[in-house]
PDB file of C-alpha atoms and ligand atoms in Angstrom:
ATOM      1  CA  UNK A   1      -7.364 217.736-141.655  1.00 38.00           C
ATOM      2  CA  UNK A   2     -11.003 218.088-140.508  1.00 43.00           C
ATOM      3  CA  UNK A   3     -10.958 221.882-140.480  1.00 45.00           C
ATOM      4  CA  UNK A   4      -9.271 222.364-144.070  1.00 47.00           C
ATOM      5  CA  UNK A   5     -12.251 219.703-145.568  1.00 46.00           C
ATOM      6  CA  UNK A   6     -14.836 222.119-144.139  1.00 49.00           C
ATOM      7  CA  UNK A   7     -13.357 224.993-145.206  1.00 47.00           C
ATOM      8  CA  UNK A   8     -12.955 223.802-149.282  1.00 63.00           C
ATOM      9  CA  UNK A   9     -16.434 223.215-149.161  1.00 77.00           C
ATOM     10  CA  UNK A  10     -17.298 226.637-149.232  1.00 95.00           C
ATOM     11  CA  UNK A  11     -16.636 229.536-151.394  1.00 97.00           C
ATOM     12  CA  UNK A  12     -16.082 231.881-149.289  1.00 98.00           C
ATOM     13  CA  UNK A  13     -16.178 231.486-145.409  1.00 98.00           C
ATOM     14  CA  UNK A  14     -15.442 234.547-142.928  1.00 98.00           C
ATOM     15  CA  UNK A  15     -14.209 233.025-138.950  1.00 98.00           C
ATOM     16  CA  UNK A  16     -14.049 235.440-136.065  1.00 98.00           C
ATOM     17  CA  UNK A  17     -13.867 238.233-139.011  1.00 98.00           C
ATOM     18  CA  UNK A  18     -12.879 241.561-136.908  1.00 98.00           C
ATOM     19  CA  UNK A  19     -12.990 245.002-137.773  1.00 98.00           C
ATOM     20  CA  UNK A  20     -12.306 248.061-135.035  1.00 96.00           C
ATOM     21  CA  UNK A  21     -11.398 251.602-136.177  1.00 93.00           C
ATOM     22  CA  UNK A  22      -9.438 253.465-133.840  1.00 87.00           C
ATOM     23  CA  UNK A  23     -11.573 257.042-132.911  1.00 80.00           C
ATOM     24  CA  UNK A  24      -9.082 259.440-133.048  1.00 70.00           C
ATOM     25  CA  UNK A  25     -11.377 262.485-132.638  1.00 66.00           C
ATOM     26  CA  UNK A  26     -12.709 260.999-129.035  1.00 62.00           C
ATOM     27  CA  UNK A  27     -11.977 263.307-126.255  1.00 70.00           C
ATOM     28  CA  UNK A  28     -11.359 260.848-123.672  1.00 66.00           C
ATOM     29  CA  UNK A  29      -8.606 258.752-126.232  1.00 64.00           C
ATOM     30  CA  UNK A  30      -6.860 262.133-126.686  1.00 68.00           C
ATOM     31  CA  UNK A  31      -6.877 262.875-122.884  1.00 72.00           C
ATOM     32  CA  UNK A  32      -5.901 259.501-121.770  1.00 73.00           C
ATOM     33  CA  UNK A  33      -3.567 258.579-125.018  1.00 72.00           C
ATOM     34  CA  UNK A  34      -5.674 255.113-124.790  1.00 72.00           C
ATOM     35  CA  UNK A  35      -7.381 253.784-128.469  1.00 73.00           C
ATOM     36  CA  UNK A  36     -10.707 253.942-128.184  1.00 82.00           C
ATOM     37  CA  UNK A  37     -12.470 252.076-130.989  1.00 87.00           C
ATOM     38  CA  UNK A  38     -15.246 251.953-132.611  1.00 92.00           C
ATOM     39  CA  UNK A  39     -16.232 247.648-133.320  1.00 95.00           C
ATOM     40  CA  UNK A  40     -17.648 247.956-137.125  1.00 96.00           C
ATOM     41  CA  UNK A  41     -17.840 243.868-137.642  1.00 97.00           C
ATOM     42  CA  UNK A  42     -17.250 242.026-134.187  1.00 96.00           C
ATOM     43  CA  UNK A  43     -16.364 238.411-135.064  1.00 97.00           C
ATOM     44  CA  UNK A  44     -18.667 237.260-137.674  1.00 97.00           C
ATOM     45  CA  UNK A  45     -18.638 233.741-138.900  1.00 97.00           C
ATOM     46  CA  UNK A  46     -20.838 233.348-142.310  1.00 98.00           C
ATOM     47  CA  UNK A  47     -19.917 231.041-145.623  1.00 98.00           C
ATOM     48  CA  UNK A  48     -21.517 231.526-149.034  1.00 98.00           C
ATOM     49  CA  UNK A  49     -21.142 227.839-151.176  1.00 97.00           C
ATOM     50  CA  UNK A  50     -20.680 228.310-154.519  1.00 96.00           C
ATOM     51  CA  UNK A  51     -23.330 229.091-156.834  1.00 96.00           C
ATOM     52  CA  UNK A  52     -25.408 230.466-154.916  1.00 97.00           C
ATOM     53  CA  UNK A  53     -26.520 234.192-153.339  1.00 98.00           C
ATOM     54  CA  UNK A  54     -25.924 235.043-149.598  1.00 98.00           C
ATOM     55  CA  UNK A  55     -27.721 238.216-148.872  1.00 98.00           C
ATOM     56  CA  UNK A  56     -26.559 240.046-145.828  1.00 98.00           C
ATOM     57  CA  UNK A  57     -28.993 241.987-144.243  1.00 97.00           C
ATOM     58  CA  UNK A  58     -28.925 244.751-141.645  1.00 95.00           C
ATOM     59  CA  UNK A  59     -29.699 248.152-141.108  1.00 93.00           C
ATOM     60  CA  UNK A  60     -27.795 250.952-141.372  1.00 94.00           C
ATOM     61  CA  UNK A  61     -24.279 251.463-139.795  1.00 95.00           C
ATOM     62  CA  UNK A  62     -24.758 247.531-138.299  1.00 96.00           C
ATOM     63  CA  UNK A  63     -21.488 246.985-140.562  1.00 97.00           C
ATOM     64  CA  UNK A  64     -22.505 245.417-143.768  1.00 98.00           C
ATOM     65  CA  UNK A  65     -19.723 247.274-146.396  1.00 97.00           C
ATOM     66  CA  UNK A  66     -16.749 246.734-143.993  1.00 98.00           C
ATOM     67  CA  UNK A  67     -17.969 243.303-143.884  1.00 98.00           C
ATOM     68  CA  UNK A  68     -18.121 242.950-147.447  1.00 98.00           C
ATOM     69  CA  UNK A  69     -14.738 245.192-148.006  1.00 97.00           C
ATOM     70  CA  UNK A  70     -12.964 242.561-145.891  1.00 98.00           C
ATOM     71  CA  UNK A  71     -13.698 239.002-147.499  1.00 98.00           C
ATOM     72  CA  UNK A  72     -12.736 241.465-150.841  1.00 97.00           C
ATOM     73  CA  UNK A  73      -9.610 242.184-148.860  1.00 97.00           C
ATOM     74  CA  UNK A  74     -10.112 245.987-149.783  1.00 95.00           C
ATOM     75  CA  UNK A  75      -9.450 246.261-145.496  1.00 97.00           C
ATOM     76  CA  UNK A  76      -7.484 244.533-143.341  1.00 96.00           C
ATOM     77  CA  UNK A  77      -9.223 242.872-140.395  1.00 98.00           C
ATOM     78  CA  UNK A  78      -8.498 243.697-136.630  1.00 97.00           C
ATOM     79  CA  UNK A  79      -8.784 240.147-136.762  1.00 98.00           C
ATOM     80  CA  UNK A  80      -9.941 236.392-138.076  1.00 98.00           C
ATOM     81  CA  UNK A  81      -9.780 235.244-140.986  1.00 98.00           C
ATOM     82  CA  UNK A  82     -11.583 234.915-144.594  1.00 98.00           C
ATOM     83  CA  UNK A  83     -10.991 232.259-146.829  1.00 97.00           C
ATOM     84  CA  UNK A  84     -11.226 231.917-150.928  1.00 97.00           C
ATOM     85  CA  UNK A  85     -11.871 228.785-152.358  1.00 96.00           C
ATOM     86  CA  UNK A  86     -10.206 227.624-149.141  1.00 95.00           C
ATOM     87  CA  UNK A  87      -7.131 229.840-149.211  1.00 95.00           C
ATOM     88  CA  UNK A  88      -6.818 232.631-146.372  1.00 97.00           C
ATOM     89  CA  UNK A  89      -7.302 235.584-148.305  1.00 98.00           C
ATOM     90  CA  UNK A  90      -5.833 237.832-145.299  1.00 97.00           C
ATOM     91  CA  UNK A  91      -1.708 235.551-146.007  1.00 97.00           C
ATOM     92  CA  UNK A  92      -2.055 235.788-149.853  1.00 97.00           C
ATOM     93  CA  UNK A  93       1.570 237.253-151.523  1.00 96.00           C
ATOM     94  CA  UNK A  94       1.251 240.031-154.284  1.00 94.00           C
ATOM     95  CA  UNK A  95       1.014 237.852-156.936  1.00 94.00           C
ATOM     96  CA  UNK A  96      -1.866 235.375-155.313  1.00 96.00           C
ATOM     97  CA  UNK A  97      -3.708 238.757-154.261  1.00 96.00           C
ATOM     98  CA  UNK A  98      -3.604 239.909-157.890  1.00 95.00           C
ATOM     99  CA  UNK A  99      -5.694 236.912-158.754  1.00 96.00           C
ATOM    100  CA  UNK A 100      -7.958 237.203-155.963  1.00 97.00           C
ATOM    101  CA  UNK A 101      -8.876 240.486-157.549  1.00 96.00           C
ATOM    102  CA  UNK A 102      -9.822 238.019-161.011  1.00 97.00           C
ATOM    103  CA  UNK A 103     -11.793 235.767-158.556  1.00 98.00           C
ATOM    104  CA  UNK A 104     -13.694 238.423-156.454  1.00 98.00           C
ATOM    105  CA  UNK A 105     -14.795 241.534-157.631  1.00 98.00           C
ATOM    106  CA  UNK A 106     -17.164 244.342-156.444  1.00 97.00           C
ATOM    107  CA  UNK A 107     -20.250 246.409-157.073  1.00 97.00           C
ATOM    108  CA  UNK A 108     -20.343 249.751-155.292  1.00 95.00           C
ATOM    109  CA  UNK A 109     -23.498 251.315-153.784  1.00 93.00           C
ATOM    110  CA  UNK A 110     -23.470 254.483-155.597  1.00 92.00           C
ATOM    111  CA  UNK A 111     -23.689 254.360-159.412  1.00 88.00           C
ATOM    112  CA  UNK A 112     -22.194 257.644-159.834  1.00 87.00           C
ATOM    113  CA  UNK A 113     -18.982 257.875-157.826  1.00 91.00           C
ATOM    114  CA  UNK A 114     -18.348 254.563-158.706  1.00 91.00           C
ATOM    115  CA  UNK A 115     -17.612 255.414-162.210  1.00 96.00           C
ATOM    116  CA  UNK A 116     -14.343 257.945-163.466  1.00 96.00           C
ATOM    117  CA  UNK A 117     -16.384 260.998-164.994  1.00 96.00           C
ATOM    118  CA  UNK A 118     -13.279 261.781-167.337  1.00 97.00           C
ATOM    119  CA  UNK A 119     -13.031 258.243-168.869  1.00 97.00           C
ATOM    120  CA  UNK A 120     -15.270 256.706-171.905  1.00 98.00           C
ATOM    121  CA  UNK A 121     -17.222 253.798-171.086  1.00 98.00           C
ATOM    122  CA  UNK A 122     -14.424 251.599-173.190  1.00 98.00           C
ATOM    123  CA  UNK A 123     -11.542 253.323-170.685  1.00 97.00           C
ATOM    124  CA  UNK A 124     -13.335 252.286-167.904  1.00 97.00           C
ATOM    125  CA  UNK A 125     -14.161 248.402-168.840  1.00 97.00           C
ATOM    126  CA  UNK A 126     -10.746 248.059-170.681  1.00 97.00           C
ATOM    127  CA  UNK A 127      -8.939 248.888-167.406  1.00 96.00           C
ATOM    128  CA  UNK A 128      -9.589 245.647-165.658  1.00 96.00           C
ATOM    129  CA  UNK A 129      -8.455 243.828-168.987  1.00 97.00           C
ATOM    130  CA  UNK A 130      -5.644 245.709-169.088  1.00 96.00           C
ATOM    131  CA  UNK A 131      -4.491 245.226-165.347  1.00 94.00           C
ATOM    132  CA  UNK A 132      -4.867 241.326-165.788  1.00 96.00           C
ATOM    133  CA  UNK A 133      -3.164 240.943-169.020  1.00 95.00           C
ATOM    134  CA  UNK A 134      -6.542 239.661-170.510  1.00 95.00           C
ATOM    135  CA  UNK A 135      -6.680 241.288-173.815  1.00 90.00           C
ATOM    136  CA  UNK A 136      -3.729 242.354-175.919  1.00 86.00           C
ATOM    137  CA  UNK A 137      -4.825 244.509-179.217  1.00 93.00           C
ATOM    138  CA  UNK A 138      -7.349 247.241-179.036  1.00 94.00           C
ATOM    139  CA  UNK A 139      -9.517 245.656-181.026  1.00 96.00           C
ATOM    140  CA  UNK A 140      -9.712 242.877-178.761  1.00 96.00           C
ATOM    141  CA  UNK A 141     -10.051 245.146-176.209  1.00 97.00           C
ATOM    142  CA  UNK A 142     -13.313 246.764-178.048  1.00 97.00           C
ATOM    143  CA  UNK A 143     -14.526 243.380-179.266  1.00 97.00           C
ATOM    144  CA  UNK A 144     -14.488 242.075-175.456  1.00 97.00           C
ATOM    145  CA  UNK A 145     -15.918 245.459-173.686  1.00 98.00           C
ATOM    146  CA  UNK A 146     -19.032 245.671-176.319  1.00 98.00           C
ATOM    147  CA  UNK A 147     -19.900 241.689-175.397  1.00 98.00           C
ATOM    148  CA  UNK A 148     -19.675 243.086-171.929  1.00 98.00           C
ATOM    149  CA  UNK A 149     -21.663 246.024-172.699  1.00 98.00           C
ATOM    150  CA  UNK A 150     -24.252 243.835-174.809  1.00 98.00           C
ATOM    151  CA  UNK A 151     -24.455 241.214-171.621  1.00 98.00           C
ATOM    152  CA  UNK A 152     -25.664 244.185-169.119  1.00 98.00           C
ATOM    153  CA  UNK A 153     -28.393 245.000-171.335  1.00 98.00           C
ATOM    154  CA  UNK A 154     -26.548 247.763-173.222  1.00 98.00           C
ATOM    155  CA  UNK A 155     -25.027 248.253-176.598  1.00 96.00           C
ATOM    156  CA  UNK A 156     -21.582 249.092-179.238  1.00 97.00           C
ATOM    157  CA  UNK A 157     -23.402 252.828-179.172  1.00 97.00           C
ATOM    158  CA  UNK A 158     -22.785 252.903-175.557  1.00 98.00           C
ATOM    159  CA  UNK A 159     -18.958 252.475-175.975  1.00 98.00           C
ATOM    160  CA  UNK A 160     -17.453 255.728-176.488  1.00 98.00           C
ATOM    161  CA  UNK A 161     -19.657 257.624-174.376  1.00 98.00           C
ATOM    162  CA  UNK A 162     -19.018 259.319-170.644  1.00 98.00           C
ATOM    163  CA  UNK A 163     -20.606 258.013-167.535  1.00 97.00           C
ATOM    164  CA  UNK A 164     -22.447 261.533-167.353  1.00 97.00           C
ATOM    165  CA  UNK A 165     -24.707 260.697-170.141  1.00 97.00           C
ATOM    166  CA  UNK A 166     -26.434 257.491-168.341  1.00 97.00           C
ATOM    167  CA  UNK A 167     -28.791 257.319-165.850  1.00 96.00           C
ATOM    168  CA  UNK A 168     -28.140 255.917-162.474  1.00 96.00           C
ATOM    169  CA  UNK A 169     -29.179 252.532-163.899  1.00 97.00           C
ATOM    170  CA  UNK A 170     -27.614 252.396-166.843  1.00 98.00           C
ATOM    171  CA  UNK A 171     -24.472 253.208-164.724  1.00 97.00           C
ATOM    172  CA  UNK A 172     -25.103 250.707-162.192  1.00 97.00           C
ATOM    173  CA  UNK A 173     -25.160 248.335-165.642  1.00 98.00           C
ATOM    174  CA  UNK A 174     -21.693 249.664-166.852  1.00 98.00           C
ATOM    175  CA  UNK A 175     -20.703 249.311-162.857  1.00 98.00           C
ATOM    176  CA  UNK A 176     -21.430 245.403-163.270  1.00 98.00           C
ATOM    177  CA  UNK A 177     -20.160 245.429-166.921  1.00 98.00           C
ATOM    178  CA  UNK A 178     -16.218 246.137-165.612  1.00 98.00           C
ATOM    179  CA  UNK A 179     -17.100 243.720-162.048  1.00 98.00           C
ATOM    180  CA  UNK A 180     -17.529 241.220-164.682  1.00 98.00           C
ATOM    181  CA  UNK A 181     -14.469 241.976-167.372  1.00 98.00           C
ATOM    182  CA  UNK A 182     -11.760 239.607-165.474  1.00 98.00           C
ATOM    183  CA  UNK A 183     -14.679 237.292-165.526  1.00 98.00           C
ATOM    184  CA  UNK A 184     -14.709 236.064-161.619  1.00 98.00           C
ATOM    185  CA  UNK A 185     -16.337 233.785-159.614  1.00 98.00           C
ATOM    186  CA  UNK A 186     -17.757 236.045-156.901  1.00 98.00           C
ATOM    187  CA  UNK A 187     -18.939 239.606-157.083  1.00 98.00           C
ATOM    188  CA  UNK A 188     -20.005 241.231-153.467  1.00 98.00           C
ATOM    189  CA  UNK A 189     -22.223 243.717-154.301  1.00 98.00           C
ATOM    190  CA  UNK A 190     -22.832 246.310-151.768  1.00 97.00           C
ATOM    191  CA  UNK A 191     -26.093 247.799-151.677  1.00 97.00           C
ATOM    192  CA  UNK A 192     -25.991 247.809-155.864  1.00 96.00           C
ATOM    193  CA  UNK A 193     -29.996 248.973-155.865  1.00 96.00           C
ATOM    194  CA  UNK A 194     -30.356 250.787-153.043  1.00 94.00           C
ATOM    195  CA  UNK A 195     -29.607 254.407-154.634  1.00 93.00           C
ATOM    196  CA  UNK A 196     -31.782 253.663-157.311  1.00 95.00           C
ATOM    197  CA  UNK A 197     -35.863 254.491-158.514  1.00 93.00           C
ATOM    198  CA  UNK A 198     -37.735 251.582-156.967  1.00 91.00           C
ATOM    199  CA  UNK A 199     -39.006 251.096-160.565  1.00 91.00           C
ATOM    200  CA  UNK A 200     -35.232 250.741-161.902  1.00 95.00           C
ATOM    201  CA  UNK A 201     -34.304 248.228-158.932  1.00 96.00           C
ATOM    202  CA  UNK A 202     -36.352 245.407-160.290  1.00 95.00           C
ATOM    203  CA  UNK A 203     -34.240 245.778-163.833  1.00 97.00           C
ATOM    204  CA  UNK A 204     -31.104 245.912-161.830  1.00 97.00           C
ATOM    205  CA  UNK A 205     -31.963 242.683-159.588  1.00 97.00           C
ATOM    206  CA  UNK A 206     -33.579 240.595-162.818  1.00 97.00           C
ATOM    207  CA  UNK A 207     -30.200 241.207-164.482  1.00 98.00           C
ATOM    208  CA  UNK A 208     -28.095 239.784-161.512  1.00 98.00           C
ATOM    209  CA  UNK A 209     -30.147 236.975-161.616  1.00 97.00           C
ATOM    210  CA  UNK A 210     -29.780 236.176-164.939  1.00 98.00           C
ATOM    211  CA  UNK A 211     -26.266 236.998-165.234  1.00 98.00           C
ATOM    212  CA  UNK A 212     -25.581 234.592-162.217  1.00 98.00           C
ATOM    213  CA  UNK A 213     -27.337 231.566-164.316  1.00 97.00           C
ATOM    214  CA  UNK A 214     -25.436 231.939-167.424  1.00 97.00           C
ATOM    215  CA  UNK A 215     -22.247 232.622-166.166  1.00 97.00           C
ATOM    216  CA  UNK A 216     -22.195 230.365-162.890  1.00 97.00           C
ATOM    217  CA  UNK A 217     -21.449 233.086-160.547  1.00 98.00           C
ATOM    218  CA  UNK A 218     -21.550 233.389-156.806  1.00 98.00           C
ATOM    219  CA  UNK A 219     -23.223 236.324-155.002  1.00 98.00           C
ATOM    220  CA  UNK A 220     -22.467 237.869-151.549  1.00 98.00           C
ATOM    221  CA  UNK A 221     -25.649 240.447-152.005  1.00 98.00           C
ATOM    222  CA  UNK A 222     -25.801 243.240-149.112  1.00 98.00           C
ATOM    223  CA  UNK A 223     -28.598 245.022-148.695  1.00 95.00           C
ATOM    224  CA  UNK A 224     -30.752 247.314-145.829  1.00 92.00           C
ATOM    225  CA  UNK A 225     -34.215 246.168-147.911  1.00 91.00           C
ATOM    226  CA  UNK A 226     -35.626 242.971-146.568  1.00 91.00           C
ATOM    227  CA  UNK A 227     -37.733 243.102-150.011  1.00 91.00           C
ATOM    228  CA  UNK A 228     -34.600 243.124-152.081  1.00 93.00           C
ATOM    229  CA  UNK A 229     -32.876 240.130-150.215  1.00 94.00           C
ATOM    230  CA  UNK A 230     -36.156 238.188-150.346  1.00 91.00           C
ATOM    231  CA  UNK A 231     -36.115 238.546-154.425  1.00 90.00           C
ATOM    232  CA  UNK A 232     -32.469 237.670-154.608  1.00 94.00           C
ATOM    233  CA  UNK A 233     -31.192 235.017-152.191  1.00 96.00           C
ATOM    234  CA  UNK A 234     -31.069 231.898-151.600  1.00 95.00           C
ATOM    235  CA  UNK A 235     -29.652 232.322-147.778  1.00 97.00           C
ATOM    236  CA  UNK A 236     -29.698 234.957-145.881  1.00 97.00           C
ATOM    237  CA  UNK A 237     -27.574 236.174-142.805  1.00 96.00           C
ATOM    238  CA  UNK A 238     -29.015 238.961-140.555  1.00 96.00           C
ATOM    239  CA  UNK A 239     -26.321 241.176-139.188  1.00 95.00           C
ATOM    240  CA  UNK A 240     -26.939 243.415-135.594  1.00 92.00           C
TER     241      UNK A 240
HETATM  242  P1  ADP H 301     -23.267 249.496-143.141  1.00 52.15           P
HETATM  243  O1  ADP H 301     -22.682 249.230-144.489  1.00 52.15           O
HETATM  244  O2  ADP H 301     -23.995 248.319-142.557  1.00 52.15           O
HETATM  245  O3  ADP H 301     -24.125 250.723-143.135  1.00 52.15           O
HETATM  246  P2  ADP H 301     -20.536 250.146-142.389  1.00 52.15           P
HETATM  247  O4  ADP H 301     -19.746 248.904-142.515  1.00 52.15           O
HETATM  248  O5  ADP H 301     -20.407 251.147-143.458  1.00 52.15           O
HETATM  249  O6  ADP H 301     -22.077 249.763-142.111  1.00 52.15           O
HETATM  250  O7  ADP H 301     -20.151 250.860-141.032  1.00 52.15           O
HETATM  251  C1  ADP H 301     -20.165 250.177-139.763  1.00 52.15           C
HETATM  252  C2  ADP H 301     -19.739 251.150-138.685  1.00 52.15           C
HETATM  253  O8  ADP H 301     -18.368 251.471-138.857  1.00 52.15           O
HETATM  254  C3  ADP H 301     -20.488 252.475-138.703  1.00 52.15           C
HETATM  255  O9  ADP H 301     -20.676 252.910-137.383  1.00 52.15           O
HETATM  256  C4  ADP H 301     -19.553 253.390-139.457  1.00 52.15           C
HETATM  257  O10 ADP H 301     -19.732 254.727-139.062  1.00 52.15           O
HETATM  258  C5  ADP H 301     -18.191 252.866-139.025  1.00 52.15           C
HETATM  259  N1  ADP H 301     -17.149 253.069-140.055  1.00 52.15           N
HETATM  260  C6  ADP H 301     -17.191 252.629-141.337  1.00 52.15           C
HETATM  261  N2  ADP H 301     -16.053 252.948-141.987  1.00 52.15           N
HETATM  262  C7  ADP H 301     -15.277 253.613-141.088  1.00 52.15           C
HETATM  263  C8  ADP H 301     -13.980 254.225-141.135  1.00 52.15           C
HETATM  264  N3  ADP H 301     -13.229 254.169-142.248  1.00 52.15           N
HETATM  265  N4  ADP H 301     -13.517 254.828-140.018  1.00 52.15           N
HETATM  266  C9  ADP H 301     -14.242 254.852-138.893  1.00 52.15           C
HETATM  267  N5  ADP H 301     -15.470 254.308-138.762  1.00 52.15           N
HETATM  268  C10 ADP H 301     -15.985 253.694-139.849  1.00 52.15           C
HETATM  269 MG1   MG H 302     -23.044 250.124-146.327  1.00 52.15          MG
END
């Protein structure tokens, strides 16, 4: 049909996407036993094509992460729908939903929450192999996590080490490192600069850019920094 040719010709394409959490702290909602809500993302329609970089802009609280946690399908929507290479993402069976998670991944805000303090930088990139079936031997593991490791801009030294010894960049590096271990299609990164040095953020940006040419990705880029979204994307979609 018409609707399912429009739909394939985007990566990923959010209709009527919904998100309300329920206040259960408000007074009234506890008086009355009625749900009040609070209306995070209020149906949003936005597509990103492949290829390129939608940045979504908007400032603080306006609902940019739920937004970006839904067409991930880390939340389920109130309502609407978000689609994956054409596929509703929000119907997908255990199995397809395992390899949405190769397609899509994600890039946190915060560098330093984002990353297990107990486990070596090899734990932490291996995992994602490990979950996907994508390496078998250790050694293939190693081989695979220093190429990622070498790709981000750092090195086989780097491997055995805890996130505590890097700086918030480098751990924003090791952050995008694992996003791009299953090697997907999309990454939605959520604010990935925005708790970093101004002087680190250009770094951080350069190598999204250039990681995006040479390995064909698609970007769904949030950010609060009009600045940042102007270096980075080729569209951009202003959220209230
Ligand atoms: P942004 O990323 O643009 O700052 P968020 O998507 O984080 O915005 O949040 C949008 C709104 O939803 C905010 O008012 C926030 O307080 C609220 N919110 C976010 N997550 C939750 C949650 N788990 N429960 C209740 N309210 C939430
Ligand atoms: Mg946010």
């Amino acid at each position: 049909t018409m609707s399912t040719t429009m739909t394939n010709e985007y990566f990923l394409e959010a209709k009527g996407l919904t998100k309300y959490y329920p206040i259960r702290s408000d007074l009234l909602a506890r008086m009355t036993g009625r749900t009040v809500v609070l209306k995070a993302v209020d149906g949003i329609d936005f597509y990103v094509r492949r290829g390129e970089t939608l940045g979504l802009v908007g400032e603080s609280g306006c609902g940019k992460s739920t937004t970006g946690r839904l067409v991930a399908r880390l939340l389920e929507p109130t309502a609407g729908s978000a689609y994956v290479q054409g596929r509703d993402i929000f119907t997908l069976d255990p199995s397809e939903i395992l390899k949405l998670r190769k397609t899509v991944q994600f890039v946190f805000q915060d560098p330093y929450s984002s990353l297990n303090p107990r486990k070596t930088i090899m734990q932490i990139i291996s995992r994602p192999l490990e979950v996907h079936g994508l390496a078998s031997s250790f050694l293939e593991k190693r081989h695979r996590v220093i190429e990622l490791l070498t790709m981000v801009g750092l090195g086989p030294e780097h491997v055995d080490r805890y996130p505590h010894e890097f700086s918030g960049g480098q751990r924003q590096r090791i952050a995008i490192a694992r996003a791009l271990a299953v090697a997907p299609d999309l990454v939605i990164a959520d604010e990935p600069v925005s708790a970093l040095d101004v002087s680190i953020q250009a770094q951080i940006l350069n190598l999204f850019r250039q990681l995006q040419e040479e390995l064909h990705l698609t970007y769904l880029f949030i950010a609060h920094d009009l600045s940042v979204i102007r270096h980075i994307s080729n569209r951009v979609a202003v959220m209230y």
